[in-house]
XYZ file of C-alpha atoms in Angstrom:
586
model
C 0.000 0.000 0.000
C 2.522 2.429 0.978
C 4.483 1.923 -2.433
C 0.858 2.257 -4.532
C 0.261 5.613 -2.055
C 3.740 6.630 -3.061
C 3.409 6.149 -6.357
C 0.435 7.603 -7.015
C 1.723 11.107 -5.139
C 4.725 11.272 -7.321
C 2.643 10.786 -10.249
C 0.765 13.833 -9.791
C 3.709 15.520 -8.989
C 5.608 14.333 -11.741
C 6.139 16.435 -15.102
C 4.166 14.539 -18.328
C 6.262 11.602 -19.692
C 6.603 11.104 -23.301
C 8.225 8.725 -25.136
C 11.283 10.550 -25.419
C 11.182 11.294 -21.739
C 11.040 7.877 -21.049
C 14.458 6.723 -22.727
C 16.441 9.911 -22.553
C 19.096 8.325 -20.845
C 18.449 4.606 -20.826
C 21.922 2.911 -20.947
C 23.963 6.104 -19.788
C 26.781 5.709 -17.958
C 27.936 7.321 -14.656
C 30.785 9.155 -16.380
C 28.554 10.330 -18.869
C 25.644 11.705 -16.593
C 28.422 13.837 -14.731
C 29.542 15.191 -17.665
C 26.389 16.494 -18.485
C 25.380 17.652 -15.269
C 28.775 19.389 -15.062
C 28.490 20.834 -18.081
C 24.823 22.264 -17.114
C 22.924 19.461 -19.614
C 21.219 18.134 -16.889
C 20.485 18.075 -13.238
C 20.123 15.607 -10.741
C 16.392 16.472 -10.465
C 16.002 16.153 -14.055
C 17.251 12.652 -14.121
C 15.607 11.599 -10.850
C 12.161 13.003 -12.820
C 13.425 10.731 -15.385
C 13.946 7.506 -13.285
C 11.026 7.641 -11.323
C 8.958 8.406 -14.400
C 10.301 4.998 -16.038
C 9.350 2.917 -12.565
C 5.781 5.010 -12.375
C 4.955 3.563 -15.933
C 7.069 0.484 -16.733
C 7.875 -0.625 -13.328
C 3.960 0.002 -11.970
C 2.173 -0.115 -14.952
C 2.506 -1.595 -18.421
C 4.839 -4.456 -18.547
C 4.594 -4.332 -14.958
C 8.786 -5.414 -13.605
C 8.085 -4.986 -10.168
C 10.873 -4.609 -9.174
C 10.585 -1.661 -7.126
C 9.159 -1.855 -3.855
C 9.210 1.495 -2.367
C 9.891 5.100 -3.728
C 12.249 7.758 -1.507
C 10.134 10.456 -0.499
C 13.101 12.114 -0.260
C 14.466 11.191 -3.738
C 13.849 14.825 -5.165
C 14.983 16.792 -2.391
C 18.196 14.525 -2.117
C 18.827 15.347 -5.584
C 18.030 19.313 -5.341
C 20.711 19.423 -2.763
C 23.064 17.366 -4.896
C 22.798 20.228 -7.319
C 23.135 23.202 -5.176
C 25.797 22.274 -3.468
C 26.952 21.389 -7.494
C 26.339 25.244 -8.301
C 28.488 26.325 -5.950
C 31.572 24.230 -6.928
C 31.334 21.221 -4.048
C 30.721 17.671 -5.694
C 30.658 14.997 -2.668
C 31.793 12.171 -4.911
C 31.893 10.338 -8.346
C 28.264 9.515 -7.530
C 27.749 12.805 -6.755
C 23.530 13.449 -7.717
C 23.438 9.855 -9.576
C 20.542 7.895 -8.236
C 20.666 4.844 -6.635
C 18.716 1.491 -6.002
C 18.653 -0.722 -2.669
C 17.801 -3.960 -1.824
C 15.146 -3.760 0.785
C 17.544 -5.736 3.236
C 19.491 -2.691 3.423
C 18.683 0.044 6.260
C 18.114 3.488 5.267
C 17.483 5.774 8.227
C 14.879 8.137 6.805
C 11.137 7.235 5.913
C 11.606 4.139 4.273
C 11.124 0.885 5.316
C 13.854 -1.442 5.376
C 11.722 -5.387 5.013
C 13.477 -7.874 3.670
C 10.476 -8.485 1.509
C 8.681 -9.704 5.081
C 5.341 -7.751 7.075
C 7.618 -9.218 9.962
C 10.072 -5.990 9.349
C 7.526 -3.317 8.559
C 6.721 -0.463 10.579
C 9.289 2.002 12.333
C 12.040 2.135 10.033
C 15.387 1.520 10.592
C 16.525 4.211 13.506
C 19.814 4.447 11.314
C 21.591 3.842 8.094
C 23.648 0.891 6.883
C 26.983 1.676 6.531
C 26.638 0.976 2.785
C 23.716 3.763 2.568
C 26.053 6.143 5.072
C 28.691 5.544 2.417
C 26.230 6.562 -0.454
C 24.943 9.338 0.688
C 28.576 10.562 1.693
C 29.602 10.315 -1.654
C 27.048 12.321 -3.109
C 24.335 9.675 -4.024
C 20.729 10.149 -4.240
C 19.242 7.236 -2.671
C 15.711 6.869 -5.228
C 14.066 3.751 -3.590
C 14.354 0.043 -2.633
C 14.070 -2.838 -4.426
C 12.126 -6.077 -4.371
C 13.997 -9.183 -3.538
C 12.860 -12.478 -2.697
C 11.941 -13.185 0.856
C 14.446 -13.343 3.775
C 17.466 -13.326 0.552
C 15.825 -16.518 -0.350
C 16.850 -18.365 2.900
C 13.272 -19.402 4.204
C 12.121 -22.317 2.549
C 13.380 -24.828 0.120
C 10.622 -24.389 -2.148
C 11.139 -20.606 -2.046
C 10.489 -18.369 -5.616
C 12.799 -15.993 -6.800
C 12.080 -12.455 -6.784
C 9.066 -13.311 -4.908
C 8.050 -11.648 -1.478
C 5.110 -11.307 0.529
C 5.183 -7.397 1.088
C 6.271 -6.980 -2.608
C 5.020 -9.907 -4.818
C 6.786 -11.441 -7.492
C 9.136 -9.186 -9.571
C 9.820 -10.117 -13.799
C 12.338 -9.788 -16.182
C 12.704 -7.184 -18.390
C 13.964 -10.030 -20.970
C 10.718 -11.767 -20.582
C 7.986 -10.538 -18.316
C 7.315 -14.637 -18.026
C 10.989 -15.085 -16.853
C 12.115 -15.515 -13.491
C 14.983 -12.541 -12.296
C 16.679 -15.145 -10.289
C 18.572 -14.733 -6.885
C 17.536 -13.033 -4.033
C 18.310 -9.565 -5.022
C 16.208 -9.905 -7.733
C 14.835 -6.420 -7.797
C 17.938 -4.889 -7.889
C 18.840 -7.313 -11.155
C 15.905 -6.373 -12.870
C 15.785 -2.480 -12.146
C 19.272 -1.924 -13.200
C 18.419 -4.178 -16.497
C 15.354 -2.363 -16.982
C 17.116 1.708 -16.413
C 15.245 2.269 -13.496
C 18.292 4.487 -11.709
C 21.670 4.687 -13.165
C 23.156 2.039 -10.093
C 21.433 -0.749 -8.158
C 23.129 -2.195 -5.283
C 22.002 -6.009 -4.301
C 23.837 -8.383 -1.574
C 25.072 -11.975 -1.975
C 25.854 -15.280 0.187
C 25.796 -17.563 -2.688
C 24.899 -16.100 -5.701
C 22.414 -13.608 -5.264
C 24.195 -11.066 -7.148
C 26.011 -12.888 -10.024
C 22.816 -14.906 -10.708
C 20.442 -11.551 -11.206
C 23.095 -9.936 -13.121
C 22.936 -13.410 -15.705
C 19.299 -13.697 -15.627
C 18.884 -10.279 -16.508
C 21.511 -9.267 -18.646
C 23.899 -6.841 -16.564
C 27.204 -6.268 -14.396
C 27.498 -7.875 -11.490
C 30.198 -7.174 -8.964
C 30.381 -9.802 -5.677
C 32.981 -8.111 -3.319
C 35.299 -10.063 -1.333
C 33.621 -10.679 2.344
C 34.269 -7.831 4.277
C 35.352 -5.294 1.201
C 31.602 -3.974 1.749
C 30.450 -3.565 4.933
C 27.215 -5.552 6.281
C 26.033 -3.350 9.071
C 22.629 -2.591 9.180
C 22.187 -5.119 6.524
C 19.286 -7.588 7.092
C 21.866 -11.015 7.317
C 21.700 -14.759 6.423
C 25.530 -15.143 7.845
C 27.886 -13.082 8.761
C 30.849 -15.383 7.584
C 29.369 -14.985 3.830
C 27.109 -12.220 3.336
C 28.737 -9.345 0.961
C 26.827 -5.833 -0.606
C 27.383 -5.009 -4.876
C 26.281 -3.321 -7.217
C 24.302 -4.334 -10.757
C 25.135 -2.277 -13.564
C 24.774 -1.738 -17.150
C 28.647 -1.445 -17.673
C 31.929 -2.887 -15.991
C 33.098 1.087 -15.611
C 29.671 1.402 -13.324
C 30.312 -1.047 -11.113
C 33.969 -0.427 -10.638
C 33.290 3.540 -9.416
C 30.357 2.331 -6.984
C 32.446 -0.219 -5.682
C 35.029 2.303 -4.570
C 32.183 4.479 -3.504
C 30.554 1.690 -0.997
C 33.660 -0.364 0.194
C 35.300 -0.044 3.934
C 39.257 0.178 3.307
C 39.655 -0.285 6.873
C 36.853 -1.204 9.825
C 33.986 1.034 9.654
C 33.327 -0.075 13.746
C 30.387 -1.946 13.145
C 31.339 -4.800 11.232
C 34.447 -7.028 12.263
C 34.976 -8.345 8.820
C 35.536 -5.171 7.620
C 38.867 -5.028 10.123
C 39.683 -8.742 8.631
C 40.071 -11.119 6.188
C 37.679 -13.569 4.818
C 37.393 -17.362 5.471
C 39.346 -18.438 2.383
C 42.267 -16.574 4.213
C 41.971 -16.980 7.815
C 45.085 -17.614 9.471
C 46.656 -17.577 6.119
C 47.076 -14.051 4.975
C 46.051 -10.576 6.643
C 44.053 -8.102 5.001
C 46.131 -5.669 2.831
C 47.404 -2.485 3.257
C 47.182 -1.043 -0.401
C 43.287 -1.936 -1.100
C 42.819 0.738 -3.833
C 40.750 4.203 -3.081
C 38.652 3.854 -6.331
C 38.438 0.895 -9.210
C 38.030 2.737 -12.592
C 41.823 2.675 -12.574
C 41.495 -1.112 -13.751
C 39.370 -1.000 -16.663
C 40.862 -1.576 -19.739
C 39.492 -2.164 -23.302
C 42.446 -4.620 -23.806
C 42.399 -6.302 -20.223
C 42.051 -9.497 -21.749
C 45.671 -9.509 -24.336
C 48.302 -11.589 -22.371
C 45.987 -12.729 -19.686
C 45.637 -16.252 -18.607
C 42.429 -17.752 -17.532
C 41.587 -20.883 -16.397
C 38.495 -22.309 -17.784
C 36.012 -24.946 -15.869
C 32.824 -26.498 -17.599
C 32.547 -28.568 -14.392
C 28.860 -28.769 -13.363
C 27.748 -26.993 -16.218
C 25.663 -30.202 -17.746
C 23.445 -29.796 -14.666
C 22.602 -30.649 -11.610
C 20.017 -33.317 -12.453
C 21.192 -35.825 -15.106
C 17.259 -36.385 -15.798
C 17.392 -32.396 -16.726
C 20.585 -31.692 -18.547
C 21.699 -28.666 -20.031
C 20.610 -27.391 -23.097
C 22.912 -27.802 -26.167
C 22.409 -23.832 -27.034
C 23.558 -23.011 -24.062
C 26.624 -24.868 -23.708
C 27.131 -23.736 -27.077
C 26.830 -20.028 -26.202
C 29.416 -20.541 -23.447
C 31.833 -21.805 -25.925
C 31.045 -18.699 -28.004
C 32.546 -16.526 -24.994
C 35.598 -18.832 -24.464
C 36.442 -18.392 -28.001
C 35.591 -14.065 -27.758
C 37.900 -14.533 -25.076
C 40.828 -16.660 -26.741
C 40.636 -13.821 -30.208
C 40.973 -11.027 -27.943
C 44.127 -12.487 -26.759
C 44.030 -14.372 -23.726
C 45.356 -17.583 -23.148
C 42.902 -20.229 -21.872
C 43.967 -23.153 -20.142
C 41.003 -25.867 -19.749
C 41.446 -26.943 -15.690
C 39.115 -29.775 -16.255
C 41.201 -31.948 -19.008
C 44.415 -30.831 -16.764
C 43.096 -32.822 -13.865
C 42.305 -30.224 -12.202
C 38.869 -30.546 -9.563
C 37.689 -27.507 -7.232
C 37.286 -28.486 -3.242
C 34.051 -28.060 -2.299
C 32.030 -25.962 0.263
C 30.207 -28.556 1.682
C 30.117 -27.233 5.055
C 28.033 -24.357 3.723
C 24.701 -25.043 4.626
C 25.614 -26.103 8.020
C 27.286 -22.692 8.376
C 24.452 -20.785 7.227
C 21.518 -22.200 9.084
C 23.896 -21.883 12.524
C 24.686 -18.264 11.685
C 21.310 -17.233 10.698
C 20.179 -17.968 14.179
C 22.573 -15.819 15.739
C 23.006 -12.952 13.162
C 18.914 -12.043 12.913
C 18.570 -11.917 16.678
C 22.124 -9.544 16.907
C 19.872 -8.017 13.512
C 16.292 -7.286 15.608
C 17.963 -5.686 18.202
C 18.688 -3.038 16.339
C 15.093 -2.334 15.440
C 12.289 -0.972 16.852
C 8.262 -0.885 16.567
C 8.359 -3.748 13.724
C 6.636 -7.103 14.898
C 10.010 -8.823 15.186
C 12.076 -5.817 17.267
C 14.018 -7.265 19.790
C 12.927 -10.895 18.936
C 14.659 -14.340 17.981
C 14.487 -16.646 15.251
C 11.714 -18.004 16.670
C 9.940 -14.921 17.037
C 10.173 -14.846 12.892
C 8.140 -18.343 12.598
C 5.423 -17.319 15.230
C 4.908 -14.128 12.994
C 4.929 -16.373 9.823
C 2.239 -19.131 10.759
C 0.254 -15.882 12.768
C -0.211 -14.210 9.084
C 0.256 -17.340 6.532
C -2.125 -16.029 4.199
C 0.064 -12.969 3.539
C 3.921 -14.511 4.121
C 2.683 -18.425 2.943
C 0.746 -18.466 0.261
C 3.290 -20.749 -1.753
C 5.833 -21.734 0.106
C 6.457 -22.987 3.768
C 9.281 -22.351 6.197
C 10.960 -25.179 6.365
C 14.495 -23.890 6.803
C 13.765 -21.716 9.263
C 12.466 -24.156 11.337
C 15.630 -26.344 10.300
C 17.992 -24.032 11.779
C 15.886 -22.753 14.663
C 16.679 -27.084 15.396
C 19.871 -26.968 15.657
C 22.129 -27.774 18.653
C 23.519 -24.044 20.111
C 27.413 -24.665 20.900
C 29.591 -24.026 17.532
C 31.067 -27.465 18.817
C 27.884 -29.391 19.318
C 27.643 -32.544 16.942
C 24.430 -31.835 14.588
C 22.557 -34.606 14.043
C 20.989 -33.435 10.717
C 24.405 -32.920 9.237
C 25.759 -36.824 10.570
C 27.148 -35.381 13.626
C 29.325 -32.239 11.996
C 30.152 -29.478 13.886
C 29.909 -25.530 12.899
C 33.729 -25.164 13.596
C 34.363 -28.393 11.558
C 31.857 -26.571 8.741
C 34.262 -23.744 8.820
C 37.006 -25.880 8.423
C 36.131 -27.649 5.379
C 34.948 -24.392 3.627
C 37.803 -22.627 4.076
C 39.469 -25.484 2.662
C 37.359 -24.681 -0.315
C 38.896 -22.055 -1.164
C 42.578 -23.193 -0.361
C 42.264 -26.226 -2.810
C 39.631 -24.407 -5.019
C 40.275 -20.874 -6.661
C 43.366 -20.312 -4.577
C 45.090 -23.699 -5.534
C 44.205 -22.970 -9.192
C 45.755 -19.162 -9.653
C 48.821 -20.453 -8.143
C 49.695 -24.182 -10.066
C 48.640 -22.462 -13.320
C 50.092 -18.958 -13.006
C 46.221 -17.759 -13.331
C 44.695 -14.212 -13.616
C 41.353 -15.662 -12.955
C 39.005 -18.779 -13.094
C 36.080 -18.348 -15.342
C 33.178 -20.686 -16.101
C 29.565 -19.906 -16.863
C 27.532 -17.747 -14.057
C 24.082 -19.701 -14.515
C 21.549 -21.209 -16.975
C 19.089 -18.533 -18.257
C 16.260 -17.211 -17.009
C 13.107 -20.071 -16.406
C 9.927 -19.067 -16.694
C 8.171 -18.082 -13.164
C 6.831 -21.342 -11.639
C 4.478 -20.200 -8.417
C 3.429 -23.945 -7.840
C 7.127 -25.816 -8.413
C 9.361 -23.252 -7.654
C 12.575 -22.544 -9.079
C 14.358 -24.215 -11.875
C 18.011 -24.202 -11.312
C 19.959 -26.357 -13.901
C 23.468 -25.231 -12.867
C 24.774 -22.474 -11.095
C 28.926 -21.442 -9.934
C 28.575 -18.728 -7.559
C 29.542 -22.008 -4.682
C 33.256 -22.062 -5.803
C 33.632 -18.802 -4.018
C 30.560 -18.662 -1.549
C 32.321 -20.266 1.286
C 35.695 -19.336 1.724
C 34.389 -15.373 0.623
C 36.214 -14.630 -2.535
C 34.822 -12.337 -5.452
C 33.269 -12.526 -8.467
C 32.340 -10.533 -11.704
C 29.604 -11.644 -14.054
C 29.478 -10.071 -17.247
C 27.320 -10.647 -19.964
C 28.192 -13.132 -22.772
C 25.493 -14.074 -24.606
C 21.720 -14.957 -25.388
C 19.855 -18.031 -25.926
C 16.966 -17.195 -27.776
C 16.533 -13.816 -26.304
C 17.707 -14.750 -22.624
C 20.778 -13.378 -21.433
C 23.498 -15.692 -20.767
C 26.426 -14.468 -18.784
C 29.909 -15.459 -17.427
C 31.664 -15.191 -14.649
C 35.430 -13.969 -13.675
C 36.948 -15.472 -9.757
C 39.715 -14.831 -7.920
C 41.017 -14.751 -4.803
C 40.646 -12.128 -1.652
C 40.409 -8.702 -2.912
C 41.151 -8.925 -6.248
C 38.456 -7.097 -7.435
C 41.314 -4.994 -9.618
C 42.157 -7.777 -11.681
C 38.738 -8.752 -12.323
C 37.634 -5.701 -13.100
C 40.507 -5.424 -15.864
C 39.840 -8.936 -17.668
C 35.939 -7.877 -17.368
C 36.022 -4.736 -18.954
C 38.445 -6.612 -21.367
C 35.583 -9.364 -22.150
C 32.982 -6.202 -21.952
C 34.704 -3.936 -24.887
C 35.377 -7.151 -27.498
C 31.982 -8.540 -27.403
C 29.334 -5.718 -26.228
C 26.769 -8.271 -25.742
C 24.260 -5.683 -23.889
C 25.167 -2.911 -25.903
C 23.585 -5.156 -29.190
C 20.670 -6.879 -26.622
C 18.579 -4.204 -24.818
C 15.556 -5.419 -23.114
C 12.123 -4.934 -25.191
C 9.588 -5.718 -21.893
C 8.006 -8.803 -23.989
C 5.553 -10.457 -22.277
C 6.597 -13.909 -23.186
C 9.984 -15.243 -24.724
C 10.516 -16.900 -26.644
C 7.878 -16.126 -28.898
C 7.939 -17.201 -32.143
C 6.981 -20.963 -32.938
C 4.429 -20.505 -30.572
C 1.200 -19.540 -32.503
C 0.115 -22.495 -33.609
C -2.465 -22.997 -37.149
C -4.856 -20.234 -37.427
C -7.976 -22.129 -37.351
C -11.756 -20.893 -39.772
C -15.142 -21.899 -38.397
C -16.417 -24.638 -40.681
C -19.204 -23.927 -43.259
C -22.240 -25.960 -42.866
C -24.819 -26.193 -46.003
C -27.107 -24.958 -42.861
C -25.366 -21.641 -43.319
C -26.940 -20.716 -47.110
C -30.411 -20.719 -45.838
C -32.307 -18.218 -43.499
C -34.986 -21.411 -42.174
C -31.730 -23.247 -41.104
C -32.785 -26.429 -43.526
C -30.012 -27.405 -46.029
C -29.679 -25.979 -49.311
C -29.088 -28.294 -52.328
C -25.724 -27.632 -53.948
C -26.258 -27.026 -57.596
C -26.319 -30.299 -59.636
C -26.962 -32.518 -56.618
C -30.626 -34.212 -56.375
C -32.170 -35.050 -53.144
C -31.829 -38.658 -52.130
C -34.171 -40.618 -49.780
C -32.696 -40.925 -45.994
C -33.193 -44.774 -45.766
C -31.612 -47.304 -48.646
């Protein structure tokens, strides 16, 4: 209601929207918005006007994205300020007046509400902001809205629906309004797809920022674990949780990554003092962690690199449901893009090569989640689950089921609200694993995963395929997941870059760049590299469609049948000329 309310009063408010209006400035870039507003082209009010025009009637109306769940009411006087203080020579930042998206897990303390998709978290907003919005708004950034995501960061049920939530139903694809936006920040996928603000910041514990950016066709930066702070972010688990951006273009996400990040501890967040698990013990956190990223981009990033291909998992999950041939195909397309634009690839797969795996990671999760939502609802007050526990969460869920469970249950938070308390308990669900011996087997992950790999094979990065495309929404089954690679660095906390690389009859496919703790520089060179040599948004903009594919899908076109019944007004047959009446019984 409040977003409809919202909506409606910025609407009237709102000068009239043509057609022109409406694409002015879809695809610009953050460089090229402060040129103009430097130059006096534009002001930050004009392209607010312009953004929340585009949500108003693509977003709310017409194709109907959804994937914006509330509006700033502040948006417009943010962005007035952002030019006066312009007009008299002060710019904040490289974001100075650019607007921005968040992903309603993400406090804001002004009149929004910060939900995590769930009734449980609306009311009183948040009494302060995230570090991530403190950072924003430091920099110059006008904070527009927040986006949809699917509930809890998809961490509620095994049968959950991406980009669905109860306060802010299901969001679409701008690919495909039938298509699924994948991942948990969702919204933020789809709104920076769809040029609903110029940036749209979304957070990740295993592939909830890659996975939007491949479903819908976009940049997607994953920091390293404790790069971007995760105060006064809504949490699944503190040891993998990370806050990134989605944006059209590698250049975007590399100056809103050195806009957002924590060099050094920001007081509220230990990890941002530390290291993540990948490297604890190992390595301490560096000294020279750059001041801004755009540094790194390079047209030719990808000429002498060397990059260490794996197709492992890529045939599927399922053997009964194996990938399609198209998109294999498409991924093979990249590889080569990558191999003319000079880059040596070396496969990992036919050298022997396998990637440890995380499989401590759900253990680690559910335990953390436990802990981190309770240290999370003390921070909040006059919402139904201020001061509460996990538990509190599930009494609020089966109180208002109708709203929060129309599809889908609650069955992990029940799982981890089981679980034994001490991080050295045996749990009985996992065959008697500990948390700490979780921990140790992630971290080993990483070790004898992305780490081992760079090293034996002198690598700049490890690249595979991010996810299969889009699937079309399912509200009664639920997601369709063939593959996915965010896992290889989920649990130890290491970074990745998805960039787009293809489409698969007009779905966006995209790949993905690793590497180890913060090297976010390198990966932002090879994928601006991959970015300039194959332009694969820049050639496939979104058209809103409400179903793709859509051709071969018609079927015949079908005329009603003439009946001799049809020549006469008394309904009896008419003879056909020539023919003579014959007697019914021979």
């Amino acid at each position: 209601m409040t977003r409809r309310v919202i909506g409606a009063l910025l609407a009237l408010t709102a000068f009239s929207a043509g057609a022109d209006d409406l694409t002015r400035f879809n695809e610009a870039t953050v460089s090229q918005l402060q040129s103009m507003m430097q130059s006096g082209q534009l002001t930050s009010v004009e392209l607010t006007n312009f953004y929340l025009n585009r949500i108003l009637r693509l977003d709310q109306n017409g194709p109907g994205v959804n994937a914006v769940i509330e509006l700033n009411p502040d948006a417009l006087a943010a962005a007035k300020n952002a030019d006066d203080l312009r007009a008299k020579g002060k710019l904040l930042g490289p974001l100075h007046g650019i607007p921005v998206l968040l992903k309603d897990n993400i406090d804001t303390g002004d009149q929004m509400q910060t939900s995590a998709g769930s009734f449980a978290l609306v009311g009183r907003p948040p009494l302060r902001d995230s570090t991530i919005a403190a950072n924003l708004r430091a920099g110059g950034a006008v904070i527009l809205g927040k986006t949809n995501l699917s509930e809890w960061a998809n961490f509620r049920s095994f049968g959950s629906i991406s980009g669905w939530s109860g306060r802010g139903g299901q969001t679409n694809n701008p690919y495909g309004i039938n298509r699924n936006p994948c991942g948990s920040s969702s919204g933020s996928g789809a709104a920076a797809s769809a040029n609903f603000a110029t940036i749209s910041l979304g957070s990740e514990t295993d592939g909830s920022i890659v996975c939007p950016g491949n479903a819908n066709g976009v940049v997607a930066l994953k920091p390293t674990v404790g790069l971007t702070s995760r105060a006064g972010v809504v949490p699944i688990s503190h040891v993998q949780d990370t806050v990134g951006p989605h944006t059209r273009t590698v250049a975007d996400a590399a100056v809103t990554l050195g806009v957002i990040q924590s060099r050094t501890s920001d007081g509220r967040d230990a990890a941002t003092a530390g290291v993540p698990l990948g490297w604890r013990g190992l390595r301490s956190r560096p000294k020279n962690i750059p001041t801004e990223y755009t540094q790194f981009l390079n047209p030719d990033g990808l000429k002498g690199a060397r990059l260490g291909v794996t197709r492992a998992g890529l045939n599927g999950f399922d053997p009964f449901v194996p990938t399609p041939a198209n998109v294999l195909a498409a991924f093979e397309t990249a590889i080569d893009a990558m191999t003319a634009a000079g880059a040596t690839v070396v496969d990992l797969d036919k050298a022997g090569f396998t990637f440890a795996s995380a499989d401590g990671e759900f253990l680690v999760l559910l335990f953390d989640f436990r802990k981190d939502v309770a240290a999370y609802f003390a921070t909040r007050q006059g919402v139904p689950v201020a001061g509460g526990t996990l538990q509190t969460a599930i009494d609020f869920n089966n109180a208002h089921a109708a709203e929060e469970m129309p599809f889908f249950n609650q069955d992990i938070f029940e799982l981890a609200q089981a679980l034994a308390p001490g991080p050295d308990d045996p749990q009985p669900i996992f065959g008697g694993l500990t948390y700490n011996q979780a921990l140790n087997i992630d971290q080993n992950a990483g070790v004898h995963g992305i780490d081992e790999a760079l090293t034996k094979f002198n690598l700049d990065a490890v690249v595979t395929a991010t996810d299969n495309p889009a699937w079309a929404t399912d509200l009664l089954y639920g997601d369709h997941f063939i593959f996915g690679t965010s896992s290889l660095a989920a649990g130890p906390g290491y970074p990745i870059i998805q960039v787009p690389a293809g489409m698969v009859f007009g779905i966006p496919l995209g790949v993905s760049f690793f590497q180890t703790a913060f090297g976010e520089q390198k990966l932002i060179t090879l994928a601006s590299g991959f970015e300039a040599v194959t332009q694969v948004r820049a050639h496939n903009l979104p058209t809103f469609p409400a179903t793709v594919p859509d051709h071969n899908i018609s079927g015949t076109t079908l005329k009603r049948p003439r009946s001799d019944y049809d020549a006469r007004p008394d309904g009896k047959a008419a003879t056909r000329a020539g023919e003579q009446r014959r007697p019914h019984h021979l």
